[in-house]
């Protein structure tokens, strides 16, 4: 980066790059996969789209299906350590 940026700023630049990439990913995902976003002129001419299967596919993605089967604990080992009776 050179001497014009202090080393203390590197974590901030890294965090901002990560957040910016997350925003770009979500924007791209919504533009190309969200059934409510209409890019084609033929889709925009319809008042109501009857695409329930597309909406279900968008809402129930693989990560959501995986997390539905997992227990709602962030750190299960620490939770069990502090919650068990001794």
Coordinates of C-alpha atoms in Angstrom, one line a residue:
X1 CA 0.0 0.0 0.0
X2 CA 2.9 2.4 0.5
X3 CA 3.7 4.9 3.3
X4 CA 0.6 7.0 2.7
X5 CA -1.5 4.7 4.8
X6 CA -0.8 3.9 8.5
X7 CA -0.7 0.2 9.4
X8 CA -3.5 0.8 12.0
X9 CA -5.9 1.4 9.2
X10 CA -5.4 -2.0 7.6
X11 CA -8.1 -3.8 9.7
X12 CA -10.6 -1.1 8.9
X13 CA -9.8 -1.4 5.2
X14 CA -10.2 -5.2 5.4
X15 CA -13.5 -4.9 7.3
X16 CA -14.8 -2.4 4.7
X17 CA -13.7 -4.6 1.8
X18 CA -15.5 -7.6 3.4
X19 CA -18.8 -5.6 4.0
X20 CA -18.6 -4.2 0.5
X21 CA -18.2 -7.6 -1.0
X22 CA -21.2 -8.9 1.0
X23 CA -23.3 -6.0 -0.3
X24 CA -22.3 -6.7 -3.9
X25 CA -23.0 -10.4 -3.5
X26 CA -26.5 -9.7 -2.1
X27 CA -27.3 -7.2 -4.8
X28 CA -26.2 -9.6 -7.5
X29 CA -28.1 -12.4 -5.9
X30 CA -31.3 -10.3 -5.8
X31 CA -31.0 -9.0 -9.3
X32 CA -30.5 -12.4 -10.9
X33 CA -32.4 -14.8 -8.6
X34 CA -35.2 -12.8 -6.9
X35 CA -38.5 -13.5 -8.6
X36 CA -39.9 -10.1 -7.7
X37 CA -37.2 -8.3 -9.6
X38 CA -38.1 -7.9 -13.3
X39 CA -35.4 -7.1 -15.8
X40 CA -37.1 -8.3 -19.0
X41 CA -39.6 -6.1 -20.7
X42 CA -42.0 -9.0 -21.1
X43 CA -42.0 -9.6 -17.3
X44 CA -42.4 -6.0 -16.5
X45 CA -45.5 -5.7 -18.7
X46 CA -47.3 -8.3 -16.5
X47 CA -49.0 -6.8 -13.4
X48 CA -48.8 -10.0 -11.4
X49 CA -46.3 -12.8 -12.0
X50 CA -47.6 -16.3 -11.2
X51 CA -44.3 -17.9 -10.3
X52 CA -44.8 -19.6 -6.9
X53 CA -42.2 -22.3 -7.6
X54 CA -39.5 -19.7 -8.3
X55 CA -40.4 -17.8 -5.2
X56 CA -40.3 -21.0 -3.1
X57 CA -36.9 -21.9 -4.6
X58 CA -35.5 -18.4 -3.8
X59 CA -36.9 -18.4 -0.2
X60 CA -35.9 -21.9 0.7
X61 CA -32.2 -22.0 -0.4
X62 CA -29.7 -24.6 0.7
X63 CA -28.2 -22.7 3.7
X64 CA -31.7 -22.2 5.2
X65 CA -32.5 -25.9 4.7
X66 CA -29.2 -26.9 6.4
X67 CA -29.6 -24.5 9.3
X68 CA -33.2 -25.7 10.0
X69 CA -31.9 -29.1 11.1
X70 CA -29.2 -27.6 13.4
X71 CA -29.7 -26.7 17.0
X72 CA -30.0 -22.9 17.6
X73 CA -26.7 -22.6 19.5
X74 CA -23.7 -20.5 18.4
X75 CA -21.2 -22.3 20.6
X76 CA -22.7 -25.6 21.8
X77 CA -19.6 -26.8 23.7
X78 CA -19.5 -23.6 25.8
X79 CA -23.2 -23.7 26.4
X80 CA -23.1 -27.3 27.6
X81 CA -20.1 -26.6 29.8
X82 CA -21.8 -23.7 31.7
X83 CA -25.3 -25.2 31.8
X84 CA -24.6 -28.8 33.1
X85 CA -24.9 -29.5 36.8
X86 CA -21.8 -30.6 38.6

